[in-house]
PDB file of C-alpha atoms in Angstrom:
ATOM      1  CA  UNK A   1     -75.802 -54.190 -33.003  1.00 53.00           C
ATOM      2  CA  UNK A   2     -74.878 -54.561 -36.661  1.00 55.00           C
ATOM      3  CA  UNK A   3     -76.229 -57.666 -38.416  1.00 61.00           C
ATOM      4  CA  UNK A   4     -73.274 -57.924 -40.762  1.00 65.00           C
ATOM      5  CA  UNK A   5     -70.534 -60.247 -39.521  1.00 78.00           C
ATOM      6  CA  UNK A   6     -68.019 -59.982 -42.338  1.00 86.00           C
ATOM      7  CA  UNK A   7     -65.352 -57.349 -41.889  1.00 88.00           C
ATOM      8  CA  UNK A   8     -62.183 -56.171 -43.533  1.00 88.00           C
ATOM      9  CA  UNK A   9     -59.270 -54.317 -42.074  1.00 87.00           C
ATOM     10  CA  UNK A  10     -58.561 -51.071 -43.923  1.00 88.00           C
ATOM     11  CA  UNK A  11     -55.011 -49.875 -43.191  1.00 87.00           C
ATOM     12  CA  UNK A  12     -54.376 -46.157 -43.780  1.00 89.00           C
ATOM     13  CA  UNK A  13     -51.779 -45.159 -46.347  1.00 92.00           C
ATOM     14  CA  UNK A  14     -48.614 -44.726 -44.319  1.00 92.00           C
ATOM     15  CA  UNK A  15     -47.040 -41.978 -46.406  1.00 90.00           C
ATOM     16  CA  UNK A  16     -50.250 -39.934 -46.611  1.00 93.00           C
ATOM     17  CA  UNK A  17     -51.298 -40.195 -42.968  1.00 92.00           C
ATOM     18  CA  UNK A  18     -47.841 -39.567 -41.517  1.00 91.00           C
ATOM     19  CA  UNK A  19     -47.441 -36.499 -43.694  1.00 89.00           C
ATOM     20  CA  UNK A  20     -50.814 -35.231 -42.427  1.00 90.00           C
ATOM     21  CA  UNK A  21     -49.808 -35.847 -38.814  1.00 89.00           C
ATOM     22  CA  UNK A  22     -46.756 -33.644 -39.317  1.00 90.00           C
ATOM     23  CA  UNK A  23     -49.074 -30.614 -39.300  1.00 88.00           C
ATOM     24  CA  UNK A  24     -50.618 -30.882 -35.832  1.00 85.00           C
ATOM     25  CA  UNK A  25     -49.386 -27.429 -34.816  1.00 85.00           C
ATOM     26  CA  UNK A  26     -46.202 -28.094 -32.858  1.00 92.00           C
ATOM     27  CA  UNK A  27     -43.585 -25.412 -32.504  1.00 94.00           C
ATOM     28  CA  UNK A  28     -39.953 -26.448 -32.068  1.00 96.00           C
ATOM     29  CA  UNK A  29     -40.151 -25.701 -28.338  1.00 96.00           C
ATOM     30  CA  UNK A  30     -43.444 -27.518 -27.748  1.00 95.00           C
ATOM     31  CA  UNK A  31     -42.157 -30.569 -29.648  1.00 96.00           C
ATOM     32  CA  UNK A  32     -39.063 -30.787 -27.437  1.00 97.00           C
ATOM     33  CA  UNK A  33     -41.252 -30.297 -24.361  1.00 96.00           C
ATOM     34  CA  UNK A  34     -43.373 -33.295 -25.398  1.00 94.00           C
ATOM     35  CA  UNK A  35     -40.280 -35.495 -25.343  1.00 96.00           C
ATOM     36  CA  UNK A  36     -39.301 -34.130 -21.940  1.00 96.00           C
ATOM     37  CA  UNK A  37     -42.748 -35.200 -20.708  1.00 94.00           C
ATOM     38  CA  UNK A  38     -41.779 -38.758 -21.639  1.00 93.00           C
ATOM     39  CA  UNK A  39     -38.462 -38.446 -19.796  1.00 95.00           C
ATOM     40  CA  UNK A  40     -40.165 -37.224 -16.631  1.00 95.00           C
ATOM     41  CA  UNK A  41     -42.686 -40.056 -16.860  1.00 92.00           C
ATOM     42  CA  UNK A  42     -39.759 -42.479 -17.118  1.00 93.00           C
ATOM     43  CA  UNK A  43     -38.335 -41.268 -13.808  1.00 94.00           C
ATOM     44  CA  UNK A  44     -35.472 -39.215 -15.249  1.00 96.00           C
ATOM     45  CA  UNK A  45     -33.610 -36.817 -12.967  1.00 96.00           C
ATOM     46  CA  UNK A  46     -31.287 -35.450 -15.653  1.00 97.00           C
ATOM     47  CA  UNK A  47     -32.246 -34.515 -19.217  1.00 98.00           C
ATOM     48  CA  UNK A  48     -29.758 -33.333 -21.817  1.00 98.00           C
ATOM     49  CA  UNK A  49     -30.683 -31.462 -24.991  1.00 98.00           C
ATOM     50  CA  UNK A  50     -27.874 -31.077 -27.502  1.00 97.00           C
ATOM     51  CA  UNK A  51     -28.461 -28.883 -30.540  1.00 97.00           C
ATOM     52  CA  UNK A  52     -25.667 -29.433 -33.020  1.00 95.00           C
ATOM     53  CA  UNK A  53     -25.412 -26.467 -35.400  1.00 94.00           C
ATOM     54  CA  UNK A  54     -24.088 -27.830 -38.685  1.00 94.00           C
ATOM     55  CA  UNK A  55     -26.064 -25.767 -41.150  1.00 94.00           C
ATOM     56  CA  UNK A  56     -28.577 -27.815 -43.110  1.00 94.00           C
ATOM     57  CA  UNK A  57     -27.125 -30.966 -41.524  1.00 95.00           C
ATOM     58  CA  UNK A  58     -27.901 -29.796 -37.981  1.00 95.00           C
ATOM     59  CA  UNK A  59     -29.498 -32.246 -35.582  1.00 97.00           C
ATOM     60  CA  UNK A  60     -31.038 -32.398 -32.102  1.00 97.00           C
ATOM     61  CA  UNK A  61     -30.431 -35.045 -29.443  1.00 98.00           C
ATOM     62  CA  UNK A  62     -32.586 -35.416 -26.300  1.00 98.00           C
ATOM     63  CA  UNK A  63     -31.221 -37.828 -23.692  1.00 97.00           C
ATOM     64  CA  UNK A  64     -32.313 -38.853 -20.210  1.00 97.00           C
ATOM     65  CA  UNK A  65     -31.263 -41.140 -17.356  1.00 95.00           C
ATOM     66  CA  UNK A  66     -34.729 -42.603 -16.790  1.00 95.00           C
ATOM     67  CA  UNK A  67     -35.795 -46.237 -16.525  1.00 94.00           C
ATOM     68  CA  UNK A  68     -35.302 -46.912 -20.216  1.00 94.00           C
ATOM     69  CA  UNK A  69     -37.272 -49.515 -22.170  1.00 94.00           C
ATOM     70  CA  UNK A  70     -37.032 -53.181 -22.985  1.00 92.00           C
ATOM     71  CA  UNK A  71     -37.180 -54.282 -26.621  1.00 93.00           C
ATOM     72  CA  UNK A  72     -40.928 -54.910 -26.490  1.00 93.00           C
ATOM     73  CA  UNK A  73     -41.555 -51.608 -24.707  1.00 93.00           C
ATOM     74  CA  UNK A  74     -39.546 -49.716 -27.313  1.00 94.00           C
ATOM     75  CA  UNK A  75     -41.400 -51.374 -30.182  1.00 94.00           C
ATOM     76  CA  UNK A  76     -44.686 -50.401 -28.555  1.00 93.00           C
ATOM     77  CA  UNK A  77     -43.493 -46.827 -27.934  1.00 93.00           C
ATOM     78  CA  UNK A  78     -42.640 -46.513 -31.645  1.00 93.00           C
ATOM     79  CA  UNK A  79     -46.164 -47.602 -32.638  1.00 92.00           C
ATOM     80  CA  UNK A  80     -48.671 -44.911 -33.655  1.00 86.00           C
ATOM     81  CA  UNK A  81     -51.454 -45.115 -31.067  1.00 74.00           C
ATOM     82  CA  UNK A  82     -49.410 -47.093 -28.562  1.00 67.00           C
ATOM     83  CA  UNK A  83     -51.266 -49.519 -26.296  1.00 64.00           C
ATOM     84  CA  UNK A  84     -49.287 -48.343 -23.250  1.00 56.00           C
ATOM     85  CA  UNK A  85     -51.393 -47.444 -20.222  1.00 53.00           C
ATOM     86  CA  UNK A  86     -52.006 -43.682 -20.254  1.00 45.00           C
ATOM     87  CA  UNK A  87     -54.709 -43.724 -17.572  1.00 48.00           C
ATOM     88  CA  UNK A  88     -52.302 -43.219 -14.660  1.00 47.00           C
ATOM     89  CA  UNK A  89     -53.318 -40.084 -12.764  1.00 50.00           C
ATOM     90  CA  UNK A  90     -50.021 -38.207 -13.145  1.00 48.00           C
ATOM     91  CA  UNK A  91     -49.223 -39.468 -16.626  1.00 47.00           C
ATOM     92  CA  UNK A  92     -48.296 -36.537 -18.882  1.00 43.00           C
ATOM     93  CA  UNK A  93     -49.083 -38.517 -22.046  1.00 46.00           C
ATOM     94  CA  UNK A  94     -52.535 -39.555 -23.189  1.00 44.00           C
ATOM     95  CA  UNK A  95     -52.911 -40.921 -26.719  1.00 39.00           C
ATOM     96  CA  UNK A  96     -49.610 -42.653 -27.481  1.00 46.00           C
ATOM     97  CA  UNK A  97     -48.778 -40.220 -30.278  1.00 66.00           C
ATOM     98  CA  UNK A  98     -46.488 -37.645 -28.655  1.00 82.00           C
ATOM     99  CA  UNK A  99     -43.071 -39.101 -29.477  1.00 92.00           C
ATOM    100  CA  UNK A 100     -43.950 -39.716 -33.109  1.00 93.00           C
ATOM    101  CA  UNK A 101     -45.992 -36.621 -33.925  1.00 92.00           C
ATOM    102  CA  UNK A 102     -43.689 -34.250 -32.025  1.00 94.00           C
ATOM    103  CA  UNK A 103     -40.606 -35.664 -33.739  1.00 96.00           C
ATOM    104  CA  UNK A 104     -41.973 -35.787 -37.277  1.00 95.00           C
ATOM    105  CA  UNK A 105     -43.327 -32.248 -36.875  1.00 95.00           C
ATOM    106  CA  UNK A 106     -39.686 -31.113 -36.881  1.00 96.00           C
ATOM    107  CA  UNK A 107     -37.643 -33.663 -38.829  1.00 96.00           C
ATOM    108  CA  UNK A 108     -37.749 -36.356 -41.517  1.00 96.00           C
ATOM    109  CA  UNK A 109     -35.970 -39.039 -39.496  1.00 97.00           C
ATOM    110  CA  UNK A 110     -35.874 -39.728 -35.787  1.00 97.00           C
ATOM    111  CA  UNK A 111     -34.123 -42.520 -33.930  1.00 97.00           C
ATOM    112  CA  UNK A 112     -34.662 -43.867 -30.432  1.00 97.00           C
ATOM    113  CA  UNK A 113     -32.082 -45.825 -28.445  1.00 96.00           C
ATOM    114  CA  UNK A 114     -32.729 -47.127 -24.951  1.00 96.00           C
ATOM    115  CA  UNK A 115     -31.301 -49.299 -22.196  1.00 94.00           C
ATOM    116  CA  UNK A 116     -33.365 -50.730 -19.341  1.00 92.00           C
ATOM    117  CA  UNK A 117     -32.546 -52.411 -16.027  1.00 82.00           C
ATOM    118  CA  UNK A 118     -35.436 -54.776 -16.781  1.00 76.00           C
ATOM    119  CA  UNK A 119     -33.399 -56.189 -19.651  1.00 66.00           C
ATOM    120  CA  UNK A 120     -31.200 -58.884 -18.137  1.00 59.00           C
ATOM    121  CA  UNK A 121     -28.430 -58.338 -20.673  1.00 65.00           C
ATOM    122  CA  UNK A 122     -28.799 -54.554 -20.483  1.00 77.00           C
ATOM    123  CA  UNK A 123     -28.592 -54.337 -24.273  1.00 89.00           C
ATOM    124  CA  UNK A 124     -29.101 -51.007 -26.026  1.00 93.00           C
ATOM    125  CA  UNK A 125     -32.103 -51.361 -28.338  1.00 95.00           C
ATOM    126  CA  UNK A 126     -32.663 -48.870 -31.136  1.00 96.00           C
ATOM    127  CA  UNK A 127     -35.075 -48.148 -33.992  1.00 97.00           C
ATOM    128  CA  UNK A 128     -35.828 -45.282 -36.355  1.00 97.00           C
ATOM    129  CA  UNK A 129     -38.789 -43.871 -38.228  1.00 97.00           C
ATOM    130  CA  UNK A 130     -37.643 -42.528 -41.610  1.00 97.00           C
ATOM    131  CA  UNK A 131     -39.901 -40.564 -43.970  1.00 96.00           C
ATOM    132  CA  UNK A 132     -37.769 -41.436 -46.986  1.00 96.00           C
ATOM    133  CA  UNK A 133     -38.309 -45.142 -46.310  1.00 96.00           C
ATOM    134  CA  UNK A 134     -42.043 -44.655 -45.773  1.00 96.00           C
ATOM    135  CA  UNK A 135     -42.399 -42.672 -48.986  1.00 95.00           C
ATOM    136  CA  UNK A 136     -40.649 -45.469 -50.865  1.00 96.00           C
ATOM    137  CA  UNK A 137     -42.477 -48.440 -49.329  1.00 96.00           C
ATOM    138  CA  UNK A 138     -45.767 -46.899 -48.086  1.00 96.00           C
ATOM    139  CA  UNK A 139     -45.501 -49.263 -45.099  1.00 94.00           C
ATOM    140  CA  UNK A 140     -45.687 -48.694 -41.360  1.00 94.00           C
ATOM    141  CA  UNK A 141     -42.142 -49.966 -40.887  1.00 95.00           C
ATOM    142  CA  UNK A 142     -39.530 -48.909 -38.369  1.00 96.00           C
ATOM    143  CA  UNK A 143     -35.853 -49.517 -39.091  1.00 97.00           C
ATOM    144  CA  UNK A 144     -33.534 -51.378 -36.738  1.00 96.00           C
ATOM    145  CA  UNK A 145     -30.245 -49.512 -36.400  1.00 96.00           C
ATOM    146  CA  UNK A 146     -26.901 -51.142 -37.055  1.00 95.00           C
ATOM    147  CA  UNK A 147     -24.088 -50.744 -34.535  1.00 92.00           C
ATOM    148  CA  UNK A 148     -22.458 -47.791 -36.273  1.00 94.00           C
ATOM    149  CA  UNK A 149     -25.683 -45.808 -36.617  1.00 94.00           C
ATOM    150  CA  UNK A 150     -26.736 -46.685 -33.069  1.00 94.00           C
ATOM    151  CA  UNK A 151     -23.397 -45.474 -31.684  1.00 94.00           C
ATOM    152  CA  UNK A 152     -23.886 -42.138 -33.453  1.00 94.00           C
ATOM    153  CA  UNK A 153     -27.331 -41.816 -31.885  1.00 95.00           C
ATOM    154  CA  UNK A 154     -26.142 -42.726 -28.394  1.00 94.00           C
ATOM    155  CA  UNK A 155     -22.767 -40.888 -28.354  1.00 91.00           C
ATOM    156  CA  UNK A 156     -21.615 -40.763 -24.706  1.00 89.00           C
ATOM    157  CA  UNK A 157     -25.013 -41.575 -23.221  1.00 92.00           C
ATOM    158  CA  UNK A 158     -26.229 -44.998 -22.039  1.00 91.00           C
ATOM    159  CA  UNK A 159     -22.658 -46.259 -21.641  1.00 84.00           C
ATOM    160  CA  UNK A 160     -23.043 -46.956 -17.935  1.00 82.00           C
ATOM    161  CA  UNK A 161     -26.611 -46.021 -17.009  1.00 88.00           C
ATOM    162  CA  UNK A 162     -30.162 -46.697 -18.126  1.00 93.00           C
ATOM    163  CA  UNK A 163     -32.162 -44.168 -20.090  1.00 96.00           C
ATOM    164  CA  UNK A 164     -33.353 -43.161 -23.527  1.00 97.00           C
ATOM    165  CA  UNK A 165     -31.896 -41.078 -26.363  1.00 97.00           C
ATOM    166  CA  UNK A 166     -33.924 -39.513 -29.194  1.00 97.00           C
ATOM    167  CA  UNK A 167     -32.135 -38.084 -32.227  1.00 98.00           C
ATOM    168  CA  UNK A 168     -33.801 -35.781 -34.764  1.00 98.00           C
ATOM    169  CA  UNK A 169     -32.146 -35.590 -38.194  1.00 97.00           C
ATOM    170  CA  UNK A 170     -32.980 -33.813 -41.461  1.00 96.00           C
ATOM    171  CA  UNK A 171     -34.685 -30.889 -39.740  1.00 96.00           C
ATOM    172  CA  UNK A 172     -36.679 -29.736 -42.752  1.00 94.00           C
ATOM    173  CA  UNK A 173     -39.413 -28.058 -40.701  1.00 92.00           C
ATOM    174  CA  UNK A 174     -36.896 -26.412 -38.371  1.00 93.00           C
ATOM    175  CA  UNK A 175     -34.661 -24.796 -40.977  1.00 91.00           C
ATOM    176  CA  UNK A 176     -37.611 -23.905 -43.222  1.00 84.00           C
ATOM    177  CA  UNK A 177     -36.330 -25.874 -46.225  1.00 77.00           C
ATOM    178  CA  UNK A 178     -33.360 -23.565 -46.746  1.00 85.00           C
ATOM    179  CA  UNK A 179     -30.235 -24.926 -48.412  1.00 89.00           C
ATOM    180  CA  UNK A 180     -28.033 -22.159 -47.008  1.00 93.00           C
ATOM    181  CA  UNK A 181     -25.882 -23.257 -44.034  1.00 94.00           C
ATOM    182  CA  UNK A 182     -25.497 -19.725 -42.645  1.00 94.00           C
ATOM    183  CA  UNK A 183     -29.248 -19.067 -42.723  1.00 95.00           C
ATOM    184  CA  UNK A 184     -29.943 -22.468 -41.183  1.00 94.00           C
ATOM    185  CA  UNK A 185     -27.585 -21.756 -38.273  1.00 95.00           C
ATOM    186  CA  UNK A 186     -29.226 -18.364 -37.670  1.00 95.00           C
ATOM    187  CA  UNK A 187     -32.658 -19.992 -37.500  1.00 95.00           C
ATOM    188  CA  UNK A 188     -31.459 -22.664 -35.100  1.00 95.00           C
ATOM    189  CA  UNK A 189     -29.699 -20.126 -32.869  1.00 95.00           C
ATOM    190  CA  UNK A 190     -32.956 -18.171 -32.533  1.00 95.00           C
ATOM    191  CA  UNK A 191     -34.867 -21.364 -31.716  1.00 96.00           C
ATOM    192  CA  UNK A 192     -32.207 -22.264 -29.143  1.00 96.00           C
ATOM    193  CA  UNK A 193     -32.946 -19.052 -27.208  1.00 95.00           C
ATOM    194  CA  UNK A 194     -36.711 -19.584 -27.454  1.00 95.00           C
ATOM    195  CA  UNK A 195     -36.355 -23.175 -26.262  1.00 97.00           C
ATOM    196  CA  UNK A 196     -34.377 -22.117 -23.197  1.00 96.00           C
ATOM    197  CA  UNK A 197     -37.111 -19.678 -22.148  1.00 95.00           C
ATOM    198  CA  UNK A 198     -39.931 -22.109 -22.921  1.00 96.00           C
ATOM    199  CA  UNK A 199     -38.539 -25.060 -20.968  1.00 97.00           C
ATOM    200  CA  UNK A 200     -37.546 -22.883 -17.991  1.00 97.00           C
ATOM    201  CA  UNK A 201     -41.169 -21.738 -17.819  1.00 96.00           C
ATOM    202  CA  UNK A 202     -43.100 -24.920 -18.627  1.00 96.00           C
ATOM    203  CA  UNK A 203     -41.129 -27.161 -16.251  1.00 97.00           C
ATOM    204  CA  UNK A 204     -40.317 -24.566 -13.579  1.00 97.00           C
ATOM    205  CA  UNK A 205     -41.952 -26.561 -10.782  1.00 96.00           C
ATOM    206  CA  UNK A 206     -39.837 -29.619 -11.583  1.00 97.00           C
ATOM    207  CA  UNK A 207     -36.645 -27.587 -11.975  1.00 97.00           C
ATOM    208  CA  UNK A 208     -37.247 -25.831  -8.642  1.00 96.00           C
ATOM    209  CA  UNK A 209     -37.877 -29.082  -6.775  1.00 94.00           C
ATOM    210  CA  UNK A 210     -41.499 -28.220  -5.993  1.00 94.00           C
ATOM    211  CA  UNK A 211     -42.847 -31.566  -7.237  1.00 93.00           C
ATOM    212  CA  UNK A 212     -42.396 -34.290  -4.600  1.00 90.00           C
ATOM    213  CA  UNK A 213     -40.091 -37.012  -5.876  1.00 85.00           C
ATOM    214  CA  UNK A 214     -39.602 -35.360  -9.275  1.00 86.00           C
ATOM    215  CA  UNK A 215     -36.802 -32.806  -9.069  1.00 89.00           C
ATOM    216  CA  UNK A 216     -35.090 -32.723 -12.423  1.00 95.00           C
ATOM    217  CA  UNK A 217     -32.213 -30.950 -14.095  1.00 97.00           C
ATOM    218  CA  UNK A 218     -32.388 -29.977 -17.754  1.00 98.00           C
ATOM    219  CA  UNK A 219     -29.206 -29.107 -19.630  1.00 98.00           C
ATOM    220  CA  UNK A 220     -29.343 -27.264 -22.954  1.00 98.00           C
ATOM    221  CA  UNK A 221     -25.971 -27.640 -24.685  1.00 97.00           C
ATOM    222  CA  UNK A 222     -24.426 -28.370 -21.266  1.00 96.00           C
ATOM    223  CA  UNK A 223     -25.908 -25.264 -19.601  1.00 97.00           C
ATOM    224  CA  UNK A 224     -28.299 -26.035 -16.725  1.00 97.00           C
ATOM    225  CA  UNK A 225     -31.682 -24.326 -17.079  1.00 98.00           C
ATOM    226  CA  UNK A 226     -32.883 -22.034 -14.292  1.00 96.00           C
ATOM    227  CA  UNK A 227     -36.612 -22.181 -13.434  1.00 96.00           C
ATOM    228  CA  UNK A 228     -38.697 -19.141 -14.358  1.00 96.00           C
ATOM    229  CA  UNK A 229     -41.434 -18.489 -11.788  1.00 95.00           C
ATOM    230  CA  UNK A 230     -44.373 -16.578 -13.351  1.00 94.00           C
ATOM    231  CA  UNK A 231     -45.544 -15.511  -9.888  1.00 95.00           C
ATOM    232  CA  UNK A 232     -42.179 -14.042  -8.764  1.00 95.00           C
ATOM    233  CA  UNK A 233     -42.671 -15.457  -5.293  1.00 95.00           C
ATOM    234  CA  UNK A 234     -39.163 -14.374  -4.312  1.00 94.00           C
ATOM    235  CA  UNK A 235     -40.228 -10.716  -4.545  1.00 94.00           C
ATOM    236  CA  UNK A 236     -41.261  -9.257  -1.164  1.00 94.00           C
ATOM    237  CA  UNK A 237     -44.129  -7.248  -2.636  1.00 94.00           C
ATOM    238  CA  UNK A 238     -45.797 -10.201  -4.387  1.00 96.00           C
ATOM    239  CA  UNK A 239     -49.194 -10.883  -2.818  1.00 96.00           C
ATOM    240  CA  UNK A 240     -50.297 -14.514  -2.500  1.00 95.00           C
ATOM    241  CA  UNK A 241     -54.062 -14.614  -2.025  1.00 96.00           C
ATOM    242  CA  UNK A 242     -55.966 -17.536  -0.437  1.00 96.00           C
ATOM    243  CA  UNK A 243     -56.228 -20.618  -2.643  1.00 95.00           C
ATOM    244  CA  UNK A 244     -59.572 -22.135  -3.550  1.00 95.00           C
ATOM    245  CA  UNK A 245     -60.228 -25.803  -4.299  1.00 95.00           C
ATOM    246  CA  UNK A 246     -63.030 -26.542  -6.748  1.00 94.00           C
ATOM    247  CA  UNK A 247     -64.420 -30.105  -7.006  1.00 94.00           C
ATOM    248  CA  UNK A 248     -64.932 -31.232 -10.603  1.00 92.00           C
ATOM    249  CA  UNK A 249     -66.440 -34.399 -12.072  1.00 91.00           C
ATOM    250  CA  UNK A 250     -65.718 -35.355 -15.698  1.00 86.00           C
ATOM    251  CA  UNK A 251     -67.036 -38.602 -17.199  1.00 87.00           C
ATOM    252  CA  UNK A 252     -67.647 -39.963 -13.726  1.00 88.00           C
ATOM    253  CA  UNK A 253     -64.120 -39.194 -12.523  1.00 88.00           C
ATOM    254  CA  UNK A 254     -63.911 -36.846  -9.552  1.00 90.00           C
ATOM    255  CA  UNK A 255     -60.984 -34.494  -9.185  1.00 89.00           C
ATOM    256  CA  UNK A 256     -60.065 -31.149  -7.693  1.00 91.00           C
ATOM    257  CA  UNK A 257     -58.958 -27.978  -9.440  1.00 92.00           C
ATOM    258  CA  UNK A 258     -56.896 -25.668  -7.256  1.00 93.00           C
ATOM    259  CA  UNK A 259     -57.039 -21.947  -8.038  1.00 94.00           C
ATOM    260  CA  UNK A 260     -54.177 -19.916  -6.542  1.00 94.00           C
ATOM    261  CA  UNK A 261     -54.285 -16.147  -7.199  1.00 95.00           C
ATOM    262  CA  UNK A 262     -51.240 -13.852  -7.101  1.00 96.00           C
ATOM    263  CA  UNK A 263     -50.927 -10.097  -7.439  1.00 94.00           C
ATOM    264  CA  UNK A 264     -47.530  -9.088  -8.762  1.00 94.00           C
ATOM    265  CA  UNK A 265     -45.779  -5.906  -7.639  1.00 93.00           C
ATOM    266  CA  UNK A 266     -45.876  -2.663  -9.554  1.00 93.00           C
ATOM    267  CA  UNK A 267     -42.766  -2.008 -11.614  1.00 92.00           C
ATOM    268  CA  UNK A 268     -41.461   0.462  -9.012  1.00 93.00           C
ATOM    269  CA  UNK A 269     -41.865  -2.126  -6.241  1.00 94.00           C
ATOM    270  CA  UNK A 270     -39.614  -4.773  -7.766  1.00 94.00           C
ATOM    271  CA  UNK A 271     -36.280  -5.335  -6.084  1.00 94.00           C
ATOM    272  CA  UNK A 272     -34.449  -4.240  -9.261  1.00 94.00           C
ATOM    273  CA  UNK A 273     -35.003  -3.420 -12.913  1.00 94.00           C
ATOM    274  CA  UNK A 274     -33.256  -6.672 -13.816  1.00 94.00           C
ATOM    275  CA  UNK A 275     -35.771  -8.597 -11.685  1.00 93.00           C
ATOM    276  CA  UNK A 276     -38.667  -6.728 -13.315  1.00 94.00           C
ATOM    277  CA  UNK A 277     -37.412  -7.429 -16.834  1.00 92.00           C
ATOM    278  CA  UNK A 278     -36.834 -11.107 -16.047  1.00 91.00           C
ATOM    279  CA  UNK A 279     -40.343 -11.424 -14.609  1.00 91.00           C
ATOM    280  CA  UNK A 280     -41.845 -10.246 -17.912  1.00 91.00           C
ATOM    281  CA  UNK A 281     -41.425 -13.782 -19.320  1.00 87.00           C
ATOM    282  CA  UNK A 282     -40.870 -15.048 -22.868  1.00 88.00           C
ATOM    283  CA  UNK A 283     -43.862 -13.108 -24.270  1.00 86.00           C
ATOM    284  CA  UNK A 284     -43.379  -9.973 -22.138  1.00 88.00           C
ATOM    285  CA  UNK A 285     -45.785  -8.445 -19.673  1.00 86.00           C
ATOM    286  CA  UNK A 286     -49.056  -7.887 -21.534  1.00 85.00           C
ATOM    287  CA  UNK A 287     -49.177 -11.393 -23.016  1.00 85.00           C
ATOM    288  CA  UNK A 288     -47.910 -13.133 -19.870  1.00 88.00           C
ATOM    289  CA  UNK A 289     -50.765 -11.901 -17.651  1.00 89.00           C
ATOM    290  CA  UNK A 290     -53.744 -14.115 -16.949  1.00 91.00           C
ATOM    291  CA  UNK A 291     -54.236 -17.792 -16.209  1.00 93.00           C
ATOM    292  CA  UNK A 292     -51.428 -20.289 -15.791  1.00 95.00           C
ATOM    293  CA  UNK A 293     -52.815 -23.795 -16.099  1.00 95.00           C
ATOM    294  CA  UNK A 294     -50.952 -26.909 -14.978  1.00 94.00           C
ATOM    295  CA  UNK A 295     -51.555 -30.591 -15.485  1.00 91.00           C
ATOM    296  CA  UNK A 296     -49.568 -32.869 -13.193  1.00 90.00           C
ATOM    297  CA  UNK A 297     -47.396 -29.830 -12.318  1.00 93.00           C
ATOM    298  CA  UNK A 298     -46.484 -29.313 -15.974  1.00 95.00           C
ATOM    299  CA  UNK A 299     -47.572 -25.943 -17.383  1.00 94.00           C
ATOM    300  CA  UNK A 300     -49.972 -26.293 -20.326  1.00 94.00           C
ATOM    301  CA  UNK A 301     -51.048 -22.645 -20.624  1.00 93.00           C
ATOM    302  CA  UNK A 302     -48.942 -19.581 -19.891  1.00 92.00           C
ATOM    303  CA  UNK A 303     -51.028 -16.436 -19.528  1.00 90.00           C
ATOM    304  CA  UNK A 304     -54.100 -15.324 -21.428  1.00 89.00           C
ATOM    305  CA  UNK A 305     -57.636 -15.030 -20.138  1.00 89.00           C
ATOM    306  CA  UNK A 306     -59.243 -18.120 -21.721  1.00 86.00           C
ATOM    307  CA  UNK A 307     -61.969 -15.985 -23.352  1.00 83.00           C
ATOM    308  CA  UNK A 308     -63.092 -14.763 -19.922  1.00 81.00           C
ATOM    309  CA  UNK A 309     -63.750 -11.090 -19.190  1.00 67.00           C
ATOM    310  CA  UNK A 310     -65.156  -9.139 -16.295  1.00 57.00           C
ATOM    311  CA  UNK A 311     -68.750  -7.899 -16.404  1.00 50.00           C
TER     312      UNK A 311
END
């Protein structure tokens, strides 16, 4: 125990720390996936991703029909290092940083609007984090949205139902700081295709209805995503080997890791060339082989051998 009793609170510089947290290694697809984790945790059954291609003024909106948040819950969700309970067994979040770090990794301003059944008046609450404001004030301040700005964030969502909407604006990291509208649209179109493949893979168990009580639909610019199964279980020649359950104890918590091996068919044994090409995945055959690791049915690793090799 320290003998000193006097203490002082040292608050980090907002503009310096937030800028540092923008470089945690998110890709566009992984950042969107982090927000979808939140939607699933909030009980959403439908998630809409709208990518508006407007050159350098393009923006991204992620909306869900989940439980939504009360005013106090929203304020806490906007806090860096939220005090929300992340110890629930199936909780996809952990540190209370995902919404903020994922969003700021892609844009300079993000807004959140939400409506909850727990709110007696069912009011839509909304706040924004804005880098321009932080750079000016150097304070950990969120901005309350006025009615006009909130309506732009919400659009046609939350009119009748509960849920949450996140809007990313000023996509400096997405469009690579270009000031050319044509180039910006080309970049976003490429990311659109990558996002479709990534989400279809990462959330394939949820999209296919394989997670009890958590079947979801994800729409990307109004097109429903189709799950991509890395194990092509619909192919007759796919071999499903016996599963093995391995007990694991970490920090006194006991859990079970299930290992389920599959042997995929040879190219000539696929039902069609189209099926073979589709099964190759976003990174194609060589890079898609290996271990697929899931946490709470959400894929966290797609292929690769985790530095393991046979003797």
